[in-house]
Short mmCIF file of C-alpha atoms in Angstrom, two decimals:
data_model
loop_
_atom_site.label_atom_id
_atom_site.label_comp_id
_atom_site.label_asym_id
_atom_site.label_seq_id
_atom_site.Cartn_x
_atom_site.Cartn_y
_atom_site.Cartn_z
CA UNK A 1 19.31 -5.85 11.03
CA UNK A 2 20.41 -4.83 7.66
CA UNK A 3 17.40 -4.01 5.24
CA UNK A 4 17.06 -3.09 1.55
CA UNK A 5 17.04 0.57 1.25
CA UNK A 6 14.12 0.40 -1.38
CA UNK A 7 11.94 -1.28 1.13
CA UNK A 8 12.60 1.81 3.41
CA UNK A 9 11.90 4.25 0.66
CA UNK A 10 8.56 2.42 -0.09
CA UNK A 11 7.33 2.35 3.53
CA UNK A 12 8.62 5.93 4.22
CA UNK A 13 7.23 7.38 0.97
CA UNK A 14 3.79 5.91 1.99
CA UNK A 15 3.93 7.36 5.34
CA UNK A 16 5.16 10.80 3.96
CA UNK A 17 8.68 10.55 5.25
CA UNK A 18 8.05 10.73 9.14
CA UNK A 19 10.80 11.84 11.32
CA UNK A 20 13.22 9.00 11.88
CA UNK A 21 16.89 7.96 10.99
CA UNK A 22 15.63 5.26 8.54
CA UNK A 23 13.26 7.68 6.62
CA UNK A 24 15.89 10.43 6.52
CA UNK A 25 18.41 8.04 5.16
CA UNK A 26 15.77 6.70 2.63
CA UNK A 27 14.94 10.19 1.40
CA UNK A 28 18.60 11.16 1.05
CA UNK A 29 19.11 8.12 -1.12
CA UNK A 30 15.89 8.82 -3.36
CA UNK A 31 17.27 12.37 -3.74
CA UNK A 32 20.82 11.12 -4.44
CA UNK A 33 19.61 8.82 -7.15
CA UNK A 34 17.95 11.62 -9.33
CA UNK A 35 21.13 13.83 -8.93
CA UNK A 36 23.07 13.80 -12.22
CA UNK A 37 24.68 11.97 -13.46
CA UNK A 38 23.35 9.43 -14.12
CA UNK A 39 19.72 10.07 -13.25
CA UNK A 40 18.33 6.78 -11.78
CA UNK A 41 14.95 5.81 -10.69
CA UNK A 42 14.34 7.15 -7.22
CA UNK A 43 12.38 4.16 -6.11
CA UNK A 44 13.87 0.81 -7.38
CA UNK A 45 10.86 -1.28 -5.99
CA UNK A 46 12.45 -4.53 -7.71
CA UNK A 47 15.13 -4.33 -5.16
CA UNK A 48 12.54 -4.79 -2.35
CA UNK A 49 11.73 -8.34 -1.85
CA UNK A 50 8.10 -8.13 -1.08
CA UNK A 51 7.69 -11.73 -1.61
CA UNK A 52 10.50 -13.72 -0.18
CA UNK A 53 11.29 -17.46 -0.55
CA UNK A 54 13.83 -19.19 1.52
CA UNK A 55 14.87 -22.88 2.54
CA UNK A 56 13.38 -24.22 5.85
CA UNK A 57 15.62 -26.05 8.35
CA UNK A 58 16.07 -29.69 8.76
CA UNK A 59 13.81 -31.24 11.41
CA UNK A 60 15.14 -33.34 14.40
CA UNK A 61 14.93 -36.58 12.39
CA UNK A 62 17.28 -35.03 9.90
CA UNK A 63 14.41 -34.62 7.23
CA UNK A 64 13.92 -31.28 5.34
CA UNK A 65 10.74 -29.60 6.34
CA UNK A 66 8.69 -28.29 3.35
CA UNK A 67 11.41 -26.82 1.10
CA UNK A 68 9.96 -23.34 0.38
CA UNK A 69 7.74 -21.06 2.42
CA UNK A 70 6.39 -17.77 1.21
CA UNK A 71 6.42 -14.53 3.31
CA UNK A 72 4.91 -11.37 2.29
CA UNK A 73 5.74 -7.85 3.76
CA UNK A 74 3.01 -5.99 5.35
CA UNK A 75 1.21 -3.28 3.26
CA UNK A 76 1.77 0.24 4.04
CA UNK A 77 -1.80 0.63 5.10
CA UNK A 78 -4.01 -1.84 7.01
CA UNK A 79 -6.01 -3.26 4.17
CA UNK A 80 -4.81 -6.11 1.91
CA UNK A 81 -5.61 -5.52 -1.80
CA UNK A 82 -7.17 -8.20 -3.81
CA UNK A 83 -4.55 -10.35 -5.59
CA UNK A 84 -1.84 -9.88 -2.98
CA UNK A 85 0.72 -12.61 -3.44
CA UNK A 86 -0.64 -13.65 -6.76
CA UNK A 87 1.93 -14.28 -9.72
CA UNK A 88 2.20 -11.23 -11.88
CA UNK A 89 0.80 -11.05 -15.30
CA UNK A 90 3.04 -10.41 -18.45
CA UNK A 91 4.82 -7.02 -17.93
CA UNK A 92 3.16 -3.90 -19.39
CA UNK A 93 4.66 -0.56 -19.94
CA UNK A 94 1.11 1.10 -19.72
CA UNK A 95 1.21 4.03 -17.16
CA UNK A 96 -1.55 4.70 -14.78
CA UNK A 97 -2.05 6.69 -11.49
CA UNK A 98 -1.94 10.18 -10.47
CA UNK A 99 -0.10 11.41 -13.54
CA UNK A 100 -1.57 9.28 -16.18
CA UNK A 101 -3.58 11.81 -18.09
CA UNK A 102 -0.45 13.52 -19.48
CA UNK A 103 1.60 10.43 -20.45
CA UNK A 104 -0.24 8.55 -23.28
CA UNK A 105 2.25 6.07 -24.84
CA UNK A 106 3.74 7.65 -27.84
CA UNK A 107 5.25 6.17 -31.14
CA UNK A 108 8.15 7.19 -33.34
CA UNK A 109 11.63 8.54 -32.27
CA UNK A 110 13.11 11.76 -30.79
CA UNK A 111 16.60 13.02 -31.22
CA UNK A 112 18.82 13.53 -28.11
CA UNK A 113 21.53 16.09 -27.73
CA UNK A 114 24.13 14.08 -29.74
CA UNK A 115 21.70 13.65 -32.72
CA UNK A 116 21.04 10.17 -32.08
CA UNK A 117 17.64 8.78 -32.43
CA UNK A 118 15.91 7.78 -29.17
CA UNK A 119 12.61 6.02 -28.78
CA UNK A 120 9.93 8.22 -27.07
CA UNK A 121 9.46 5.43 -24.34
CA UNK A 122 12.64 4.02 -22.48
CA UNK A 123 11.45 1.37 -20.18
CA UNK A 124 13.57 -0.01 -17.32
CA UNK A 125 12.78 -3.77 -17.53
CA UNK A 126 12.08 -4.40 -13.75
CA UNK A 127 9.12 -3.97 -11.46
CA UNK A 128 7.65 -5.19 -8.07
CA UNK A 129 7.55 -8.91 -7.39
CA UNK A 130 3.96 -8.92 -6.40
CA UNK A 131 0.91 -7.39 -7.72
CA UNK A 132 0.84 -3.67 -6.70
CA UNK A 133 -2.01 -2.63 -9.02
CA UNK A 134 -4.32 -1.97 -6.20
CA UNK A 135 -5.06 1.74 -5.57
CA UNK A 136 -3.35 1.15 -2.11
CA UNK A 137 -0.01 1.62 -4.05
CA UNK A 138 -0.98 4.84 -5.92
CA UNK A 139 1.59 6.61 -3.91
CA UNK A 140 4.27 4.74 -5.85
CA UNK A 141 2.67 5.57 -9.30
CA UNK A 142 2.49 9.20 -8.03
CA UNK A 143 6.27 9.70 -8.24
CA UNK A 144 7.29 11.83 -11.32
CA UNK A 145 10.64 12.97 -12.24
CA UNK A 146 11.19 15.95 -14.69
CA UNK A 147 14.71 16.47 -16.11
CA UNK A 148 14.76 20.06 -17.39
CA UNK A 149 17.68 21.59 -19.66
CA UNK A 150 17.05 25.03 -21.15
CA UNK A 151 19.23 27.83 -22.76
CA UNK A 152 18.50 31.14 -24.23
CA UNK A 153 20.85 33.52 -25.87
CA UNK A 154 21.13 36.06 -28.71
CA UNK A 155 23.25 35.22 -31.61
CA UNK A 156 25.65 37.48 -33.53
CA UNK A 157 22.81 38.28 -35.99
CA UNK A 158 20.55 39.55 -33.18
CA UNK A 159 18.35 36.51 -33.20
CA UNK A 160 17.05 35.09 -30.01
CA UNK A 161 17.83 31.39 -29.89
CA UNK A 162 16.50 29.08 -27.22
CA UNK A 163 16.51 25.43 -26.62
CA UNK A 164 14.31 23.23 -24.35
CA UNK A 165 15.01 19.51 -23.39
CA UNK A 166 12.64 17.91 -21.14
CA UNK A 167 12.13 14.38 -20.24
CA UNK A 168 9.69 12.48 -17.85
CA UNK A 169 10.43 9.66 -15.44
CA UNK A 170 7.09 7.72 -14.64
CA UNK A 171 6.00 4.57 -12.89
CA UNK A 172 3.63 2.02 -14.27
CA UNK A 173 0.99 -0.08 -12.71
CA UNK A 174 3.45 -2.71 -11.35
CA UNK A 175 6.31 -0.20 -10.37
CA UNK A 176 7.89 -0.47 -13.72
CA UNK A 177 9.77 2.75 -14.88
CA UNK A 178 9.94 4.53 -18.08
CA UNK A 179 11.53 7.68 -19.49
CA UNK A 180 9.21 9.60 -21.83
CA UNK A 181 9.97 12.71 -24.02
CA UNK A 182 8.34 15.83 -22.61
CA UNK A 183 7.82 19.36 -23.49
CA UNK A 184 7.81 22.74 -21.91
CA UNK A 185 4.43 22.28 -20.86
CA UNK A 186 5.57 19.36 -18.59
CA UNK A 187 7.74 21.56 -16.56
CA UNK A 188 6.18 21.71 -13.14
CA UNK A 189 5.12 25.03 -11.40
CA UNK A 190 7.13 23.97 -8.36
CA UNK A 191 10.36 24.21 -10.40
CA UNK A 192 12.67 27.41 -10.03
CA UNK A 193 12.70 27.47 -13.87
CA UNK A 194 12.23 31.05 -14.73
CA UNK A 195 12.86 32.21 -18.21
CA UNK A 196 13.20 35.96 -19.00
CA UNK A 197 10.60 37.83 -20.76
CA UNK A 198 13.19 39.55 -22.79
CA UNK A 199 16.02 37.85 -24.77
CA UNK A 200 19.30 37.55 -22.73
CA UNK A 201 21.75 34.90 -21.52
CA UNK A 202 19.94 32.36 -19.33
CA UNK A 203 20.50 28.79 -18.70
CA UNK A 204 18.82 26.39 -16.47
CA UNK A 205 19.28 22.60 -15.61
CA UNK A 206 17.56 20.65 -13.05
CA UNK A 207 15.66 17.35 -11.93
CA UNK A 208 12.42 17.80 -10.09
CA UNK A 209 10.90 14.95 -8.23
CA UNK A 210 7.38 15.09 -7.03
CA UNK A 211 5.16 12.50 -5.20
CA UNK A 212 2.23 11.94 -2.95
CA UNK A 213 1.87 9.93 0.20
CA UNK A 214 -0.72 7.25 0.83
CA UNK A 215 -2.89 10.10 2.31
CA UNK A 216 -2.54 12.20 -0.80
CA UNK A 217 -0.15 14.85 0.52
CA UNK A 218 2.15 16.18 -1.95
CA UNK A 219 5.87 16.89 -1.68
CA UNK A 220 8.74 17.63 -3.95
CA UNK A 221 12.60 18.32 -4.10
CA UNK A 222 14.49 19.98 -7.04
CA UNK A 223 18.31 19.48 -7.64
CA UNK A 224 19.95 22.03 -9.83
CA UNK A 225 23.11 21.30 -11.82
#
């Protein structure tokens, strides 16, 4: 039976991507999404129907049974969080979870490589169709994407010039995704980024994705380009 790949990513992520054909495919899709270009949200939870409504069949007398019935997918773990299946409140771009300490909402604008002004927070206007604010879903909010572009070279006058471009992809309380301007201090230690101590020709471009499963075990992948 066909299934939305984002449902597979959600469940496999929770379980630490156990060995299976489905989870191997889910992980491959997740990594393909962060491989430039474009760099997409690795988990698009809004494409996983966690609350499904469908029309029920006619009964033997030719009358329709109650029109809609609600079906909820099971949680990755055994407990059911409070508010499961409750209509969602108004969307918020507030970020919470494992990486929240370094992603306070910012104001103002940054400038991209073309010189155009960009907002510090660039939200993707989608999220889960049920309430996932419960800590059972912290593994969703643990996902962190870091896009790194760095170059260093000495100019004709002998001066050392370097440029660093970092942006962070983060998930909010309800699975909403944002891009946020970052700094060199946000480059994760697991990255292969290794600028030289002396000024020389060096360039580095990559996307790092980090996550934790529902048991708190961390993992990562890095794609260089």
